mmCIF file of C-alpha atoms in Angstrom:
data_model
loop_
_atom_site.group_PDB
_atom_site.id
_atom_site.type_symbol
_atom_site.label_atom_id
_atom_site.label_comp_id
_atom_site.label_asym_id
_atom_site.label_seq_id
_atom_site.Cartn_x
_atom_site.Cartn_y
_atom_site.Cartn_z
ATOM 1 C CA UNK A 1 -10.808 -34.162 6.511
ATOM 2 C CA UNK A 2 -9.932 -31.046 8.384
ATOM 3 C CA UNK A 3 -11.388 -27.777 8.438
ATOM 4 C CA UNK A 4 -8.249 -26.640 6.921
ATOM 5 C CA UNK A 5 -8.248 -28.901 4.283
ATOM 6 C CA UNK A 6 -11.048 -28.345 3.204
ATOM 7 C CA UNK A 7 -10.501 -24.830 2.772
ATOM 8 C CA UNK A 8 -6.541 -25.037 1.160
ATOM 9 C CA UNK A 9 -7.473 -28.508 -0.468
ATOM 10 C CA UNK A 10 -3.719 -27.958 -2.177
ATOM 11 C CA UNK A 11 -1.097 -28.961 -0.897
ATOM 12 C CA UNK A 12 0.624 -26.687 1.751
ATOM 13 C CA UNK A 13 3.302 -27.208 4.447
ATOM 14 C CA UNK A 14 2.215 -26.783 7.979
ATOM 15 C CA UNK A 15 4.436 -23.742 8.927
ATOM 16 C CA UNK A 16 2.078 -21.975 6.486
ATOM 17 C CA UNK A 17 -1.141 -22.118 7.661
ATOM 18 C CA UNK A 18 -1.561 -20.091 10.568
ATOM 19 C CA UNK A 19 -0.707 -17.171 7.793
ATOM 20 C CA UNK A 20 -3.071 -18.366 5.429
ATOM 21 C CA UNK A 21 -5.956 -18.056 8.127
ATOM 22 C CA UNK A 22 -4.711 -14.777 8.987
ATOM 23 C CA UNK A 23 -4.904 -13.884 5.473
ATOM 24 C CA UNK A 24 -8.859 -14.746 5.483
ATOM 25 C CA UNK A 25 -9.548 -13.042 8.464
ATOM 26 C CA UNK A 26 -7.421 -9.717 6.665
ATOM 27 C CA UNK A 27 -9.158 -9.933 3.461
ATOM 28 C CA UNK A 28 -12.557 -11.292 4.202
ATOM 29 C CA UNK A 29 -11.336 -13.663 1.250
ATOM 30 C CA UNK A 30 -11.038 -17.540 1.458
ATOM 31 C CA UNK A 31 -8.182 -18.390 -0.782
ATOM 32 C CA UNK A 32 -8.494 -20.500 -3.774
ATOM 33 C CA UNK A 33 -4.965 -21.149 -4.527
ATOM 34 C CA UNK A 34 -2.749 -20.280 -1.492
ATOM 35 C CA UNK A 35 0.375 -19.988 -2.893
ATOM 36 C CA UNK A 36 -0.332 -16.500 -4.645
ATOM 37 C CA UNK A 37 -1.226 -15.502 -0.814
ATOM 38 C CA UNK A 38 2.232 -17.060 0.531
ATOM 39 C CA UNK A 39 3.815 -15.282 -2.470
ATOM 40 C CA UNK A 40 2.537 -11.844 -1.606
ATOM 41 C CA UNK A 41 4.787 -11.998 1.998
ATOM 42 C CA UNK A 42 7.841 -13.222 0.080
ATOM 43 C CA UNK A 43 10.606 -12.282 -2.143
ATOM 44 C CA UNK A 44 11.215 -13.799 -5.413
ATOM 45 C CA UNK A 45 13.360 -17.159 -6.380
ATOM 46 C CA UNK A 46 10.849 -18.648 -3.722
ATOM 47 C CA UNK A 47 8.072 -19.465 -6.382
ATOM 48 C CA UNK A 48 7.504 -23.323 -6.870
ATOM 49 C CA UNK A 49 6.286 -23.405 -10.337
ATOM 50 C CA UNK A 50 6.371 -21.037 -13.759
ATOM 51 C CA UNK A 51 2.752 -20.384 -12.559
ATOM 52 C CA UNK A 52 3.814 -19.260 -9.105
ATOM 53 C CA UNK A 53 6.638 -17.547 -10.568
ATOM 54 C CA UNK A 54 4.149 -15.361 -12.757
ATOM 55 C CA UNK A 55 2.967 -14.331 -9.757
ATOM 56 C CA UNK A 56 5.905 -13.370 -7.646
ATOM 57 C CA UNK A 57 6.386 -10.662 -4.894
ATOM 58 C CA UNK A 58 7.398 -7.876 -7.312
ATOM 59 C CA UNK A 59 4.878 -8.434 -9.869
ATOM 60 C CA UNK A 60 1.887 -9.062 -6.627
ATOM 61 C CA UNK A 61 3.303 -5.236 -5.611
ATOM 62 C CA UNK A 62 3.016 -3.972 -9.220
ATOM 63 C CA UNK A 63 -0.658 -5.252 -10.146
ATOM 64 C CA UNK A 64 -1.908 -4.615 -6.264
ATOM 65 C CA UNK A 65 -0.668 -1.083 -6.803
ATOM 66 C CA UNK A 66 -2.549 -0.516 -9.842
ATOM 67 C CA UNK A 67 -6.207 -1.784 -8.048
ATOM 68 C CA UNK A 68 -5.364 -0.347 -5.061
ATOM 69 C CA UNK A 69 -5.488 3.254 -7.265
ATOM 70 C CA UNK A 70 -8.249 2.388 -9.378
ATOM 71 C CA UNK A 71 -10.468 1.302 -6.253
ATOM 72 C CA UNK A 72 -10.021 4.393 -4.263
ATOM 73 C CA UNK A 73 -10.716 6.127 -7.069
ATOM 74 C CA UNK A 74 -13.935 4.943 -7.074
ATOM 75 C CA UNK A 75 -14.386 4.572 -3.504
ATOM 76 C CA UNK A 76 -13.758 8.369 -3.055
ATOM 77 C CA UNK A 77 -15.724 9.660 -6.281
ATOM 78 C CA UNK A 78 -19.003 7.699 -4.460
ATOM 79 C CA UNK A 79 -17.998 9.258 -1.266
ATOM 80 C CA UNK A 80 -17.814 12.973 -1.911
ATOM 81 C CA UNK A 81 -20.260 13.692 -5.458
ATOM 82 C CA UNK A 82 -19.073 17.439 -4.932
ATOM 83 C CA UNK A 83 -15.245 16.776 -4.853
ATOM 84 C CA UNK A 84 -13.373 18.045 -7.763
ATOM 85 C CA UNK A 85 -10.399 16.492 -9.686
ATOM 86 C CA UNK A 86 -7.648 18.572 -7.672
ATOM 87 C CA UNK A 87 -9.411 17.305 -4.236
ATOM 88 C CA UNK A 88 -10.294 14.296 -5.330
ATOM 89 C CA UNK A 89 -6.771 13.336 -6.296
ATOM 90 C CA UNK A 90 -5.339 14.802 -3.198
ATOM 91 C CA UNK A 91 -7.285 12.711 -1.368
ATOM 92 C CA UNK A 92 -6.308 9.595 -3.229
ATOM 93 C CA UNK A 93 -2.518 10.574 -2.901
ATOM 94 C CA UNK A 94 -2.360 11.182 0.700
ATOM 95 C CA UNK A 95 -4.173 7.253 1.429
ATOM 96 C CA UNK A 96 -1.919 5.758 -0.974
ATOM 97 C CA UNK A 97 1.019 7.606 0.413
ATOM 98 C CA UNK A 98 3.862 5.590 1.880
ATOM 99 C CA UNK A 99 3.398 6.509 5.120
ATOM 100 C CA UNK A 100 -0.569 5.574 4.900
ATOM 101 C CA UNK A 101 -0.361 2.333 3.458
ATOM 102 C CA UNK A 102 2.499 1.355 6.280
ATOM 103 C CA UNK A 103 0.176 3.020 9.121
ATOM 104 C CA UNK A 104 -2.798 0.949 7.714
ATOM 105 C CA UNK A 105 -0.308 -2.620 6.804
ATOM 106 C CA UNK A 106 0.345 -2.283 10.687
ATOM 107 C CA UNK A 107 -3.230 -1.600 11.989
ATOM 108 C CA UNK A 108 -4.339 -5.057 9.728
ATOM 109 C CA UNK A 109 -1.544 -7.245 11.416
ATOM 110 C CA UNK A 110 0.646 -7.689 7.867
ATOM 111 C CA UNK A 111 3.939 -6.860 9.556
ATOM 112 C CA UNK A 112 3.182 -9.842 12.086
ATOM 113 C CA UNK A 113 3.657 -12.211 9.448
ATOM 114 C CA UNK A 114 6.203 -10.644 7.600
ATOM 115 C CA UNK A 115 9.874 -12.417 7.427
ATOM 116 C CA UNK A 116 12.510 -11.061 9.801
ATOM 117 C CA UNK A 117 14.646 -10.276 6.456
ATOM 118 C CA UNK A 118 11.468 -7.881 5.233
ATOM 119 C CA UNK A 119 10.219 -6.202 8.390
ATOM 120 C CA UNK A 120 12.951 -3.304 8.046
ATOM 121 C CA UNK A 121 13.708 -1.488 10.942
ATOM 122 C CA UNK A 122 17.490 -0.706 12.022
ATOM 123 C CA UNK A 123 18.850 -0.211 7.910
ATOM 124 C CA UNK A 124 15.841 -1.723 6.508
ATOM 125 C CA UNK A 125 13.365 -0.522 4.157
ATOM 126 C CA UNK A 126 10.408 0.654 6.448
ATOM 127 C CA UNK A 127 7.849 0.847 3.128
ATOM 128 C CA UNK A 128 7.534 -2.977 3.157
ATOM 129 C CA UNK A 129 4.733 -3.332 5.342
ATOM 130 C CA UNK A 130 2.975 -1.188 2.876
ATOM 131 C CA UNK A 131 4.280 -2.637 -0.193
ATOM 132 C CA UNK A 132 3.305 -6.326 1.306
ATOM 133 C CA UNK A 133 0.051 -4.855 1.601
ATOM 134 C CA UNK A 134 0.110 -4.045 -2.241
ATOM 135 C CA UNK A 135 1.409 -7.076 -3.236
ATOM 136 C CA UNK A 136 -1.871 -8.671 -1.126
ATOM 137 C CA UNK A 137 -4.041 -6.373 -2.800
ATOM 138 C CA UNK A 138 -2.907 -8.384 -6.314
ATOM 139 C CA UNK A 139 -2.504 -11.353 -4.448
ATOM 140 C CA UNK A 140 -6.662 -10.787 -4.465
ATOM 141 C CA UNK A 141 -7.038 -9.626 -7.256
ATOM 142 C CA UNK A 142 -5.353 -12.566 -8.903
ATOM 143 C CA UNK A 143 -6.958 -15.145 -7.010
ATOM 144 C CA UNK A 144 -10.462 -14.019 -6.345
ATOM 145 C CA UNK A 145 -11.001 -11.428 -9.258
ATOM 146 C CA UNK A 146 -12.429 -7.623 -9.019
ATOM 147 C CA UNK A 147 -15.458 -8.443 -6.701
ATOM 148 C CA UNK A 148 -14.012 -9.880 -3.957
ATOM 149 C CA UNK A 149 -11.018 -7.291 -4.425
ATOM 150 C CA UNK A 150 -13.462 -4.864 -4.212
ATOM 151 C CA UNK A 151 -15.389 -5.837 -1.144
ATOM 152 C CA UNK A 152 -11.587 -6.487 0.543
ATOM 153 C CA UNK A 153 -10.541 -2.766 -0.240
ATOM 154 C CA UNK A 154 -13.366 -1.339 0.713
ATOM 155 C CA UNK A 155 -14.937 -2.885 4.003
ATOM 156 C CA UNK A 156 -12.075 -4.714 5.566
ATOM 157 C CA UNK A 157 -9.575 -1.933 4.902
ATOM 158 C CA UNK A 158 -10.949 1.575 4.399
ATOM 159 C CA UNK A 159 -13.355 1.810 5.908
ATOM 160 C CA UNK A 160 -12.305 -0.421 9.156
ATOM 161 C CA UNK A 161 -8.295 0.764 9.384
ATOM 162 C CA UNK A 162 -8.839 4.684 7.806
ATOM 163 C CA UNK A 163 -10.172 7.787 9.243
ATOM 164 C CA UNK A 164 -11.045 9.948 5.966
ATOM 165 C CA UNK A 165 -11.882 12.796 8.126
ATOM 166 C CA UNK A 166 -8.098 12.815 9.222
ATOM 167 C CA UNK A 167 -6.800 12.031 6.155
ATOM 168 C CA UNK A 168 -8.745 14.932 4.958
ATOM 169 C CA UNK A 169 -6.701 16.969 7.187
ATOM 170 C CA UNK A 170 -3.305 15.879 6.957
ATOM 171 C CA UNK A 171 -0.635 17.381 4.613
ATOM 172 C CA UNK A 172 1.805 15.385 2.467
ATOM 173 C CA UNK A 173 3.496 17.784 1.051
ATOM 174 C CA UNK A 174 4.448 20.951 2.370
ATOM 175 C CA UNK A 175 6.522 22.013 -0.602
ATOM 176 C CA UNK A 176 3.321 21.468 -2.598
ATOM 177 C CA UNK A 177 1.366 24.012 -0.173
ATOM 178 C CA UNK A 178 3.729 26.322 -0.109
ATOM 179 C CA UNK A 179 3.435 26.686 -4.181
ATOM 180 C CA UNK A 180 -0.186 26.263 -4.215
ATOM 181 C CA UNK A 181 -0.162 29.292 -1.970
ATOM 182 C CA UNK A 182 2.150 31.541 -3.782
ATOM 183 C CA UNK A 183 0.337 30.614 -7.048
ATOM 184 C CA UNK A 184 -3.174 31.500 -5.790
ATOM 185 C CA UNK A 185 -1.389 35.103 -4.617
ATOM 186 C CA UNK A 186 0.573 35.874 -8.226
ATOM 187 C CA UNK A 187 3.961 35.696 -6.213
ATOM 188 C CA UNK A 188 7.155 35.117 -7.672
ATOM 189 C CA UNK A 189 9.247 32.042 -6.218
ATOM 190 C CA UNK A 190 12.409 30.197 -6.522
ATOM 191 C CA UNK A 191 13.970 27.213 -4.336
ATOM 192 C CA UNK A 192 17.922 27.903 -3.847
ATOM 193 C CA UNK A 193 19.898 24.860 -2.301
ATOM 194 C CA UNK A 194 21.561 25.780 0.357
ATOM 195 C CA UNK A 195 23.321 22.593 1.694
ATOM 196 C CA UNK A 196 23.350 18.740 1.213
ATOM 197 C CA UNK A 197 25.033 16.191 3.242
ATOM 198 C CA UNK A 198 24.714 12.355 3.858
ATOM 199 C CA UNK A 199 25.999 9.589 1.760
ATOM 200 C CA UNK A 200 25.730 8.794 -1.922
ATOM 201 C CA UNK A 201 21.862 6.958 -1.348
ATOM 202 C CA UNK A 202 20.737 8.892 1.417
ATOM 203 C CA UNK A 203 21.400 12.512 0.499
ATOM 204 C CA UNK A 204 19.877 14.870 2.339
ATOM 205 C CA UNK A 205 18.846 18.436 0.399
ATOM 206 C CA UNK A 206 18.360 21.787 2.230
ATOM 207 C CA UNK A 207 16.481 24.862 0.445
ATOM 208 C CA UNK A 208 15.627 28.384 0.950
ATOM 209 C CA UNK A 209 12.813 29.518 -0.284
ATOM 210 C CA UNK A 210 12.677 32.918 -1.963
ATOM 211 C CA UNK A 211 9.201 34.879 -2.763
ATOM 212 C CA UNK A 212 9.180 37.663 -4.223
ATOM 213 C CA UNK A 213 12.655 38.423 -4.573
#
């Protein structure tokens, strides 16, 4: 018996493998049923049973979402005992953001094994290195339960593929500055829209901002 084998003891075709190993080396995590793993870098009608199905792409992304938050959450309250809710949840929003999770799919290898229909680019839908990475996250979580989630989130993806101390620094939003500054200084504010152009599904908005006024 192979080495493989004996670690994916179901049945699985060859072209699969070499992303099934990559997926242990990601996660930390041997796989106990490889399929949910193979289903977390697909789309749906690819399922081979009801069980599989129950565990597609879309629903993968939903539950790995859900951890994801409720993980950081945690990770972050141990990590600063003085943080409040506003920084705390600041904090959790900017490593969840789109941009983050995409930065940290692509510093973990995901897109590498990502279909050429899913890796975006020219058209494409450039969150799906990120979402793939939520839909591993339940793809875990499924397979392995909270512990090993747990130990996956936190040591082989925080804190080896994110820099708090940046993330500390960046801003997300700078509409959400702006208002948290005229707030904290009693000013009045309005946003007036001044032009939008671009097609139906990509509009693009511009405003003026008015303080004071």
């Amino acid at each position: 018996m192979s080495l493989f084998s004996f670690l994916f003891p179901s049945p699985v075709p060859k072209e699969h493998r070499k992303l099934l190993s990559a997926v242990k080396s990601m996660t930390g995590v041997t796989p106990k049923d490889p399929w949910v793993y193979l289903n977390a870098f697909r789309r749906k009608g690819n399922s081979k049973s009801q069980h599989q199905a129950n565990l597609s792409y879309e629903r993968l992304e939903y539950l790995g979402d859900a951890v994801l938050g409720v993980l950081l959450a945690e990770y972050l309250f141990d990590k600063y005992p003085k943080g409040d809710e506003g920084y705390l949840t600041s904090m959790r929003s900017k490593v969840v953001s789109r941009k983050a999770l995409n930065r940290i799919a692509e510093k973990m290898g995901i897109s590498k094994w990502m279909s050429n229909s899913r890796r975006g680019g020219r058209g494409g839908h450039t969150s799906v290195p990120g979402n793939t990475l939520e839909a591993l996250v339940g793809a875990v979580y499924a397979d392995r339960g909270w512990k090993a989630t747990r130990t996956f989130v936190f040591k082989h993806m925080i804190e080896k593929h994110v820099n708090i101390n940046s993330v500390e620094r960046e801003i997300v939003s700078y509409k959400s500055l702006l208002i948290e500054w005229v707030q904290k200084n009693k000013k009045r504010f309005d946003f007036v829209l001044q032009d939008e152009e671009g097609s139906q599904h990509r509009k693009r908005f511009v405003f003026k901002l008015l303080i004071d006024d």
